[in-house]
């Protein structure tokens, strides 16, 4: 075959004839040179062995990794990196001769002249000749140190995340605040803390999936405002007060509802976290303070009025009695009856107004006091076809003024009898819990509406034709004087329960 060699100017310089054999030689030499250059500059440490484990060829990366030179190892058995694979080498050769590729993950290989190990990944594969015959073994070694360090770092970070997640779960599991995570894009609650189930006996996510069940179970004040409050994408922090009534127990709870948006990297709000703090007790205490302030103001005013009325009232009553003896008129009896009613009202007002400084508190058994009141009220209850029942558990003695406790019980039982014109039953229950003696008085009367329940503490509130509205006020005051609490729950058509609580020590 003739080849023309040209000068740069394009003129013919000379012609050369090559035989097919010589061309094949130069092609193979160029190919070998190219392959050798590629192998030598391959970034992974690589070595070619014969079937007895002697070095045929190695690259620069291998020399650098094991601090050796090709001249040192060429034609010699390669032992130092593979000491713990010597007993397996024969098996490896057999696999390679079959054309198999073997990968060893995370095996430690010892460096030359160093008592040091490092993690490595070995890929062992056959080296073929041009006629597809296996002529040697190619071993590629990849240092896994950085990868293992990265994996260790990732594992450490995962452990840290798991620890933090466990801590967060422990925190949310044991705090009383209700935590809600809301997804604005999906428009649904995606997380609620366990406190919600402890508080209401069910999970909010379940209730949200069944809106009818939610409405049947709870009466939520400002529901429309709450819905807008929840779905608003405003980036600011928002708060509102929320009143929730559990229809199954008629229990009213007040919550301070706080929403904090969770900002994405682009500043948009896709989720927000809500915290509901139960402020029912705080509300009750504030109401008690307002109630006491009202009682104080009314008491001061009433005391002055009562004193001003009492003196002329006594004079009028005396003269009416004298006139009635002389005239014996029927109107005199009516006047005296009404004057006595005024005196009774004045005495109740003074009871509210005067601080009870001369009260003698003694350790008493409330069950015994209740039994005596039931015996006293039984005739009146029988007349109105009302049955008095008791369920009295063993309770510790409590420091109290017996007459005042009896006055409270008689007032409540009388109100209950009046609430059952067609008869019914009154059950008095006592039990001890968490350092308090608790007393529940349940009737089967007509019940009290929610609107009226909220007004029971108001001065002079009554729905009775001849009522003064002072009876319950006196009950509240006497129980508060004993460092106790009193509150009402009721369901229209089913009855009312009066809950009284006394501390064992105060």
Short mmCIF file of C-alpha atoms in Angstrom, two decimals, residues 253-448:
data_model
loop_
_atom_site.label_atom_id
_atom_site.label_comp_id
_atom_site.label_asym_id
_atom_site.label_seq_id
_atom_site.Cartn_x
_atom_site.Cartn_y
_atom_site.Cartn_z
CA UNK A 253 -63.64 25.30 78.00
CA UNK A 254 -61.92 28.56 77.05
CA UNK A 255 -58.75 28.57 74.96
CA UNK A 256 -56.27 31.19 73.88
CA UNK A 257 -55.65 30.32 70.23
CA UNK A 258 -52.26 31.41 68.84
CA UNK A 259 -51.18 30.86 65.23
CA UNK A 260 -47.59 31.26 64.06
CA UNK A 261 -46.88 30.95 60.30
CA UNK A 262 -44.04 28.74 59.06
CA UNK A 263 -42.22 30.66 56.32
CA UNK A 264 -40.72 28.87 53.31
CA UNK A 265 -37.42 30.00 51.74
CA UNK A 266 -39.33 32.15 49.23
CA UNK A 267 -41.24 33.88 52.04
CA UNK A 268 -44.58 32.17 51.35
CA UNK A 269 -46.69 30.55 54.06
CA UNK A 270 -47.65 26.94 53.33
CA UNK A 271 -48.11 25.71 56.89
CA UNK A 272 -48.69 27.18 60.29
CA UNK A 273 -48.47 25.92 63.83
CA UNK A 274 -51.26 26.61 66.30
CA UNK A 275 -51.03 26.45 70.08
CA UNK A 276 -54.20 26.30 72.18
CA UNK A 277 -53.73 27.15 75.84
CA UNK A 278 -56.55 26.21 78.19
CA UNK A 279 -57.46 29.42 80.00
CA UNK A 280 -60.69 28.08 81.55
CA UNK A 281 -59.31 28.23 85.08
CA UNK A 282 -57.94 31.73 84.46
CA UNK A 283 -61.34 32.81 83.14
CA UNK A 284 -63.05 31.34 86.19
CA UNK A 285 -60.64 33.10 88.53
CA UNK A 286 -61.15 36.40 86.71
CA UNK A 287 -64.91 35.89 86.95
CA UNK A 288 -64.54 35.11 90.65
CA UNK A 289 -62.56 38.30 91.15
CA UNK A 290 -65.21 40.29 89.26
CA UNK A 291 -67.89 38.53 91.28
CA UNK A 292 -66.13 39.34 94.56
CA UNK A 293 -65.69 42.94 93.44
CA UNK A 294 -69.41 43.07 92.67
CA UNK A 295 -70.23 41.54 96.03
CA UNK A 296 -67.93 43.99 97.75
CA UNK A 297 -69.45 47.01 96.02
CA UNK A 298 -73.01 45.76 96.49
CA UNK A 299 -72.24 44.74 100.06
CA UNK A 300 -70.97 48.19 101.00
CA UNK A 301 -73.95 49.85 99.41
CA UNK A 302 -76.40 47.29 100.80
CA UNK A 303 -74.99 47.55 104.32
CA UNK A 304 -75.54 51.29 104.34
CA UNK A 305 -79.05 50.95 102.93
CA UNK A 306 -79.92 48.07 105.30
CA UNK A 307 -78.85 50.04 108.36
CA UNK A 308 -80.82 53.05 107.19
CA UNK A 309 -83.92 50.93 106.57
CA UNK A 310 -83.68 48.71 109.64
CA UNK A 311 -84.22 51.42 112.24
CA UNK A 312 -87.39 52.98 110.73
CA UNK A 313 -88.56 49.46 109.83
CA UNK A 314 -88.43 48.43 113.49
CA UNK A 315 -90.42 51.53 114.43
CA UNK A 316 -93.05 50.91 111.73
CA UNK A 317 -93.36 47.27 112.75
CA UNK A 318 -93.89 48.24 116.40
CA UNK A 319 -96.66 50.73 115.58
CA UNK A 320 -98.36 48.29 113.21
CA UNK A 321 -98.41 45.67 115.98
CA UNK A 322 -100.01 48.22 118.36
CA UNK A 323 -102.60 49.19 115.73
CA UNK A 324 -103.39 45.54 114.99
CA UNK A 325 -104.15 44.90 118.67
CA UNK A 326 -106.60 47.81 118.72
CA UNK A 327 -108.18 47.50 115.28
CA UNK A 328 -107.81 43.78 114.68
CA UNK A 329 -107.95 44.52 110.95
CA UNK A 330 -107.00 41.99 108.29
CA UNK A 331 -104.73 44.51 106.59
CA UNK A 332 -102.52 44.67 109.69
CA UNK A 333 -101.57 41.00 109.27
CA UNK A 334 -100.66 41.57 105.60
CA UNK A 335 -98.55 44.61 106.54
CA UNK A 336 -96.75 42.66 109.30
CA UNK A 337 -96.11 39.73 106.92
CA UNK A 338 -94.54 42.01 104.32
CA UNK A 339 -92.50 43.83 106.98
CA UNK A 340 -91.13 40.49 108.16
CA UNK A 341 -90.21 39.68 104.55
CA UNK A 342 -88.35 43.00 104.32
CA UNK A 343 -86.53 42.16 107.57
CA UNK A 344 -85.53 38.77 106.14
CA UNK A 345 -84.18 40.39 102.97
CA UNK A 346 -82.26 42.95 105.05
CA UNK A 347 -80.69 40.18 107.13
CA UNK A 348 -79.58 38.37 103.95
CA UNK A 349 -78.12 41.58 102.55
CA UNK A 350 -76.23 42.16 105.80
CA UNK A 351 -74.99 38.57 105.65
CA UNK A 352 -73.50 39.33 102.23
CA UNK A 353 -72.12 42.67 103.35
CA UNK A 354 -70.58 41.82 106.69
CA UNK A 355 -67.29 39.95 106.89
CA UNK A 356 -67.79 36.81 108.95
CA UNK A 357 -65.20 37.48 111.65
CA UNK A 358 -66.85 35.52 114.43
CA UNK A 359 -67.18 32.22 112.55
CA UNK A 360 -65.81 29.19 114.38
CA UNK A 361 -64.40 26.58 112.00
CA UNK A 362 -64.17 23.02 113.29
CA UNK A 363 -63.27 19.66 111.80
CA UNK A 364 -66.55 18.18 110.64
CA UNK A 365 -67.66 15.14 108.66
CA UNK A 366 -69.57 16.42 105.62
CA UNK A 367 -71.35 13.09 105.22
CA UNK A 368 -72.88 13.55 108.68
CA UNK A 369 -73.96 17.11 107.84
CA UNK A 370 -75.54 15.90 104.58
CA UNK A 371 -77.41 13.14 106.42
CA UNK A 372 -78.87 15.68 108.87
CA UNK A 373 -79.94 18.00 106.03
CA UNK A 374 -81.62 15.09 104.17
CA UNK A 375 -83.55 14.20 107.35
CA UNK A 376 -84.59 17.86 107.75
CA UNK A 377 -85.67 18.29 104.10
CA UNK A 378 -87.36 14.90 103.67
CA UNK A 379 -90.89 16.06 104.69
CA UNK A 380 -90.85 18.95 102.19
CA UNK A 381 -89.45 16.67 99.47
CA UNK A 382 -92.15 14.06 100.14
CA UNK A 383 -94.90 16.67 99.80
CA UNK A 384 -93.58 17.53 96.30
CA UNK A 385 -93.12 13.86 95.34
CA UNK A 386 -89.31 14.19 95.31
CA UNK A 387 -87.04 11.35 96.47
CA UNK A 388 -83.79 12.25 98.24
CA UNK A 389 -80.96 9.79 97.55
CA UNK A 390 -77.39 9.67 98.76
CA UNK A 391 -74.15 8.06 97.61
CA UNK A 392 -71.63 8.98 100.28
CA UNK A 393 -68.09 7.63 100.02
CA UNK A 394 -65.66 7.60 102.97
CA UNK A 395 -64.06 11.07 103.13
CA UNK A 396 -61.70 12.84 105.54
CA UNK A 397 -62.97 15.49 107.92
CA UNK A 398 -62.88 19.09 106.69
CA UNK A 399 -62.58 22.37 108.57
CA UNK A 400 -65.91 24.19 108.19
CA UNK A 401 -68.78 26.02 109.92
CA UNK A 402 -71.61 23.49 110.18
CA UNK A 403 -74.53 25.94 110.09
CA UNK A 404 -73.26 27.65 106.94
CA UNK A 405 -72.77 24.34 105.10
CA UNK A 406 -76.32 23.34 106.08
CA UNK A 407 -77.61 26.71 104.85
CA UNK A 408 -75.96 26.12 101.44
CA UNK A 409 -77.31 22.57 101.14
CA UNK A 410 -80.85 23.54 102.17
CA UNK A 411 -80.88 26.40 99.65
CA UNK A 412 -79.68 24.14 96.80
CA UNK A 413 -82.12 21.32 97.67
CA UNK A 414 -85.03 23.78 97.86
CA UNK A 415 -84.14 25.15 94.42
CA UNK A 416 -83.95 21.58 93.07
CA UNK A 417 -87.39 20.70 94.51
CA UNK A 418 -88.88 23.83 92.92
CA UNK A 419 -87.35 22.78 89.56
CA UNK A 420 -89.35 19.51 89.69
CA UNK A 421 -93.07 20.46 89.93
CA UNK A 422 -94.04 16.96 88.77
CA UNK A 423 -91.70 15.19 91.16
CA UNK A 424 -88.34 13.53 90.59
CA UNK A 425 -85.19 12.69 92.50
CA UNK A 426 -82.21 14.46 94.07
CA UNK A 427 -78.98 12.52 94.52
CA UNK A 428 -76.15 13.79 96.74
CA UNK A 429 -72.76 12.23 96.06
CA UNK A 430 -69.46 12.72 97.91
CA UNK A 431 -65.95 11.51 97.13
CA UNK A 432 -62.32 12.42 97.79
CA UNK A 433 -59.89 13.28 94.97
CA UNK A 434 -56.56 15.13 94.66
CA UNK A 435 -56.67 16.73 98.10
CA UNK A 436 -60.27 17.92 97.71
CA UNK A 437 -63.60 16.69 99.03
CA UNK A 438 -66.09 16.87 96.19
CA UNK A 439 -69.84 17.02 96.50
CA UNK A 440 -72.25 16.67 93.55
CA UNK A 441 -75.96 17.42 93.95
CA UNK A 442 -77.90 16.13 90.93
CA UNK A 443 -81.59 16.63 90.21
CA UNK A 444 -83.86 15.34 87.45
CA UNK A 445 -85.60 18.67 86.94
CA UNK A 446 -86.23 20.75 83.85
CA UNK A 447 -82.63 21.96 83.62
CA UNK A 448 -81.19 25.41 83.07
#
